[in-house]
């Protein structure tokens, strides 16, 4: 936990030093019509995970809006799918 907070502080102070992709999810989002932006979030962590795996950036934040999410199955973040990318899941 302390390491994650420290990493977030370093990222905040060096914001322009590297590219950071933010992928948003919300209970009111859409996996079919969303694009992962704050204004058009995805509906599921599964869809956000897939978008993160395809991203060309090395730093990715999955931003989770408040609300209730239904999971029909678990969501696995397999390390080999991310090829050294740093992926953080952050609740808003």
N, CA and C of each residue as an Amber inpcrd file, in Angstrom:
protein
   276
   0.8200000  -1.1910000   0.0000000   0.0000000   0.0000000   0.0000000
   0.8690000   1.2610000   0.0000000   1.9000000   1.2730000   0.8670000
   2.7780000   2.4420000   0.9270000   3.5230000   2.6360000  -0.3950000
   3.9380000   1.5320000  -1.0170000   4.6470000   1.6310000  -2.2900000
   3.7330000   2.1840000  -3.3750000   2.4510000   1.7610000  -3.3520000
   1.5030000   2.2440000  -4.3580000   1.2550000   3.7360000  -4.1780000
   1.1140000   4.1870000  -2.9340000   0.9020000   5.6150000  -2.6770000
   2.1260000   6.4070000  -3.1070000   3.3110000   5.9090000  -2.8030000
   4.5340000   6.5870000  -3.2150000   4.6170000   6.6650000  -4.7330000
   4.2720000   5.5630000  -5.4110000   4.2990000   5.5750000  -6.8760000
   3.3220000   6.5900000  -7.4270000   2.1530000   6.7110000  -6.8060000
   1.1630000   7.6770000  -7.2730000   1.6590000   9.1070000  -7.0520000
   2.3440000   9.3620000  -5.9460000   2.8860000  10.6970000  -5.6970000
   3.9740000  11.0420000  -6.7040000   4.8220000  10.0830000  -7.0100000
   5.8620000  10.3110000  -8.0120000   5.2260000  10.5800000  -9.3630000
   4.1910000   9.8130000  -9.7090000   3.5090000  10.0270000 -10.9790000
   2.8820000  11.4140000 -11.0240000   2.3030000  11.8610000  -9.9290000
   1.6590000  13.1750000  -9.8960000   2.6870000  14.2950000 -10.0480000
   3.8580000  14.1210000  -9.4580000   4.8600000  15.1800000  -9.5380000
   5.6150000  15.1830000 -10.8650000   5.5810000  14.0730000 -11.5840000
   6.2890000  13.9660000 -12.8640000   5.3060000  13.7200000 -13.9980000
   4.1550000  14.2930000 -13.9310000   3.0770000  14.0200000 -14.8760000
   3.4630000  14.1240000 -16.3340000   4.3080000  15.0550000 -16.6860000
   4.6560000  15.2090000 -18.0910000   5.8470000  14.3530000 -18.5030000
   6.4310000  13.6040000 -17.5610000   7.6190000  12.8200000 -17.8690000
   7.3100000  11.5430000 -18.6420000   6.0680000  11.0520000 -18.5780000
   5.7230000   9.8330000 -19.2900000   4.2470000   9.8390000 -19.6490000
   3.8910000   9.0040000 -20.5960000   2.4950000   8.9080000 -21.0280000
   1.7190000   8.0280000 -20.0660000   0.5180000   8.4420000 -19.7500000
  -0.3540000   7.6910000 -18.8670000  -1.7170000   7.5840000 -19.5230000
  -2.1970000   6.3740000 -19.6650000  -3.5280000   6.1560000 -20.2090000
  -4.4870000   5.9230000 -19.0570000  -5.6160000   6.6140000 -19.0800000
  -6.6790000   6.3760000 -18.1100000  -7.8450000   5.7220000 -18.8400000
  -8.3260000   4.6340000 -18.2700000  -9.4910000   3.9310000 -18.7950000
 -10.5500000   3.9750000 -17.7080000 -11.7210000   4.4770000 -18.0510000
 -12.7890000   4.6670000 -17.0690000 -13.8680000   3.6070000 -17.1990000
 -14.3890000   3.1630000 -16.0360000 -15.5690000   2.3050000 -16.0290000
 -16.5950000   2.9030000 -15.0790000 -17.8510000   2.6480000 -15.3760000
 -18.9630000   3.1780000 -14.5770000 -20.1520000   2.2260000 -14.7110000
 -20.9640000   2.1110000 -13.6500000 -22.1630000   1.2830000 -13.7590000
 -23.1090000   1.7670000 -14.8660000 -23.0240000   3.0370000 -15.2120000
 -23.8670000   3.5810000 -16.2860000 -23.1520000   3.5840000 -17.6380000
 -21.9420000   3.0090000 -17.6960000 -21.1770000   2.9540000 -18.9400000
 -21.6900000   1.8750000 -19.8740000 -20.9900000   1.7060000 -20.9940000
 -21.3900000   0.7240000 -22.0000000 -20.1570000   0.0460000 -22.5910000
 -20.1350000  -1.2860000 -22.5380000 -19.0440000  -2.0160000 -23.1750000
 -19.1710000  -1.9950000 -24.6940000 -20.3890000  -1.8270000 -25.1840000
 -20.6250000  -1.8030000 -26.6320000 -20.3420000  -0.4310000 -27.2340000
 -20.7880000   0.6330000 -26.5560000 -20.6730000   1.9740000 -27.1190000
 -19.6260000   2.8540000 -26.4410000 -19.1070000   2.4310000 -25.3010000
 -18.1140000   3.2340000 -24.5960000 -16.7590000   3.1590000 -25.2630000
 -15.9150000   4.1510000 -24.9380000 -14.5430000   4.1300000 -25.4540000
 -13.5170000   4.1950000 -24.3180000 -14.0070000   4.1160000 -23.0670000
 -13.1120000   4.1340000 -21.9190000 -12.7520000   5.5250000 -21.4280000
 -13.2510000   6.5590000 -22.0870000 -12.9770000   7.9280000 -21.6410000
 -13.8910000   8.2590000 -20.4570000 -13.6220000   9.3790000 -19.8020000
 -14.4580000   9.8040000 -18.6780000 -15.8860000  10.0990000 -19.1260000
 -16.0470000  10.5870000 -20.3430000 -17.3860000  10.9200000 -20.8380000
 -18.1120000   9.7280000 -21.4650000 -17.3630000   8.6800000 -21.8650000
 -17.9690000   7.4750000 -22.4530000 -17.2980000   6.2290000 -21.8600000
 -17.5140000   6.0060000 -20.5460000 -16.8220000   4.8920000 -19.8880000
 -17.3480000   3.5300000 -20.3150000 -16.5290000   2.5230000 -20.0760000
 -16.9790000   1.1500000 -20.2360000 -17.8500000   0.7880000 -19.0310000
 -18.5580000  -0.3260000 -19.1340000 -19.4140000  -0.7860000 -18.0390000
 -18.7270000  -1.8250000 -17.1570000 -17.6870000  -2.4840000 -17.6710000
 -17.1190000  -3.6030000 -16.9210000 -15.5980000  -3.5400000 -16.8060000
 -15.1240000  -4.1490000 -15.7370000 -13.6920000  -4.2780000 -15.5270000
 -13.0740000  -5.1840000 -16.5950000 -13.8210000  -6.1680000 -17.0540000
 -13.3460000  -7.0560000 -18.1070000 -13.0270000  -6.2780000 -19.3800000
 -13.9130000  -5.3830000 -19.7840000 -13.6950000  -4.5710000 -20.9970000
 -12.5150000  -3.6210000 -20.7980000 -12.3960000  -3.0410000 -19.6040000
 -11.2660000  -2.1510000 -19.3090000  -9.9470000  -2.9220000 -19.3220000
  -9.9590000  -4.1360000 -18.7900000  -8.7550000  -4.9700000 -18.8060000
  -8.3020000  -5.2400000 -20.2310000  -9.2520000  -5.5690000 -21.1100000
  -8.9020000  -5.8450000 -22.5010000  -8.3400000  -4.6070000 -23.1960000
  -8.9140000  -3.4360000 -22.9030000  -8.4120000  -2.1870000 -23.4770000
  -7.0060000  -1.8800000 -22.9500000  -6.7700000  -2.1460000 -21.6790000
  -5.4460000  -1.9150000 -21.0880000  -4.3990000  -2.8170000 -21.7420000
  -4.7630000  -4.0640000 -21.9880000  -3.8260000  -5.0060000 -22.6120000
  -3.4490000  -4.5640000 -24.0280000  -4.3840000  -3.9270000 -24.7300000
  -4.1250000  -3.4710000 -26.1140000  -3.4480000  -2.1000000 -26.1730000
  -3.4330000  -1.3730000 -25.0710000  -2.8580000  -0.0230000 -25.0640000
  -1.3640000  -0.0690000 -25.3830000  -0.9040000   0.9500000 -26.0790000
   0.5090000   1.0600000 -26.3870000   1.3130000   1.7430000 -25.2870000
   0.6280000   2.2800000 -24.2730000   1.3120000   2.9800000 -23.1840000
   1.7850000   2.0010000 -22.1110000   2.8250000   2.3920000 -21.3940000
   3.3810000   1.5270000 -20.3580000   2.7540000   1.7730000 -18.9870000
   2.0630000   2.8900000 -18.8150000   1.4090000   3.2320000 -17.5370000
  -0.0870000   3.3670000 -17.7880000  -0.8830000   2.5770000 -17.0900000
  -2.3260000   2.5840000 -17.3100000  -3.0460000   2.6270000 -15.9730000
  -4.0160000   3.5220000 -15.8720000  -4.9000000   3.5750000 -14.7070000
  -6.3030000   3.1860000 -15.1520000  -6.8850000   2.2370000 -14.4670000
  -8.2900000   1.9170000 -14.6680000  -9.0400000   2.6220000 -13.5450000
  -9.8280000   3.6270000 -13.9110000 -10.5550000   4.4500000 -12.9360000
 -11.9640000   3.8860000 -12.7790000 -12.3290000   3.5200000 -11.5630000
 -13.6120000   2.8870000 -11.2790000 -14.5310000   3.8870000 -10.5890000
 -15.6250000   4.2490000 -11.2600000 -16.6000000   5.1870000 -10.6900000
 -17.3810000   4.4920000  -9.5770000 -17.8750000   5.2680000  -8.6080000
 -18.6730000   4.6730000  -7.5300000 -19.9290000   3.9950000  -8.0780000
 -20.3510000   2.9600000  -7.4040000 -21.5740000   2.2670000  -7.7920000
 -21.4560000   0.7760000  -7.5850000 -22.4740000   0.0660000  -8.0100000
 -22.5110000  -1.3860000  -7.8760000 -22.2080000  -2.0290000  -9.2160000
 -21.3190000  -3.0040000  -9.1850000 -20.9120000  -3.7350000 -10.3780000
 -21.2470000  -5.2050000 -10.1740000 -21.7780000  -5.8360000 -11.1850000
 -22.1030000  -7.2580000 -11.1280000 -21.0540000  -8.0290000 -11.9290000
 -20.4760000  -9.0310000 -11.2970000 -19.4720000  -9.8660000 -11.9550000
 -20.0370000 -11.2650000 -12.1210000 -20.1970000 -11.6930000 -13.3550000
 -20.6500000 -13.0420000 -13.6240000 -19.5350000 -14.0530000 -13.4180000
 -18.2900000 -13.5780000 -13.5090000 -17.1130000 -14.4190000 -13.3100000
 -15.9540000 -13.5270000 -12.8880000 -14.8980000 -14.1310000 -12.4260000
 -13.7290000 -13.3660000 -12.0170000 -13.0260000 -12.7340000 -13.2100000
 -12.2420000 -11.7140000 -12.9400000 -11.4640000 -11.0380000 -13.9800000
  -9.9900000 -11.2500000 -13.6440000  -9.2870000 -11.9310000 -14.5190000
  -7.8850000 -12.2680000 -14.3160000  -7.0070000 -11.3190000 -15.1210000
  -6.0280000 -10.7100000 -14.4560000  -5.0520000  -9.8510000 -15.1140000
  -3.7620000 -10.6650000 -15.2500000  -3.6570000 -11.4200000 -16.3150000
  -2.4910000 -12.2820000 -16.5320000  -1.2740000 -11.4380000 -16.8930000
  -0.1750000 -11.5800000 -16.1570000   1.0200000 -10.7600000 -16.4260000
   1.4970000 -10.8210000 -17.8750000   1.3990000 -11.9790000 -18.5050000
   1.8790000 -12.0890000 -19.8800000   1.0450000 -11.2760000 -20.8630000
  -0.1660000 -10.8880000 -20.4660000  -1.0180000 -10.0720000 -21.3380000
  -0.6070000  -8.6050000 -21.3340000   0.1970000  -8.2080000 -20.3540000
   0.5330000  -6.7940000 -20.2040000   1.9820000  -6.4660000 -20.5040000
   2.8030000  -7.4360000 -20.7600000   4.1750000  -7.2570000 -21.2530000
   4.9220000  -6.1110000 -20.5650000   4.9730000  -6.1400000 -19.2490000
   5.7350000  -5.1470000 -18.4980000   5.0280000  -3.8440000 -18.2340000
   3.7660000  -3.7210000 -18.5980000   3.0150000  -2.4920000 -18.3300000
   2.6540000  -2.4000000 -16.8550000   2.6030000  -1.1910000 -16.3480000
   2.1520000  -0.9540000 -14.9830000   0.6740000  -0.6030000 -15.0490000
  -0.1800000  -1.4330000 -14.4450000  -1.6170000  -1.2130000 -14.4630000
  -2.0910000  -1.0110000 -13.0360000  -2.7580000   0.1170000 -12.7820000
  -3.3460000   0.4260000 -11.4760000  -4.8490000   0.4880000 -11.6110000
  -5.5470000  -0.0200000 -10.5980000  -7.0000000   0.0830000 -10.5460000
  -7.3250000   1.0040000  -9.3720000  -7.9910000   2.1140000  -9.6910000
  -8.2130000   3.1570000  -8.6900000  -9.7000000   3.4810000  -8.6030000
 -10.2350000   3.4400000  -7.3960000 -11.6330000   3.8220000  -7.1750000
 -11.7400000   5.3260000  -7.0420000 -12.6890000   5.9040000  -7.7390000
 -12.9170000   7.3630000  -7.6530000 -13.8220000   7.6890000  -6.4900000
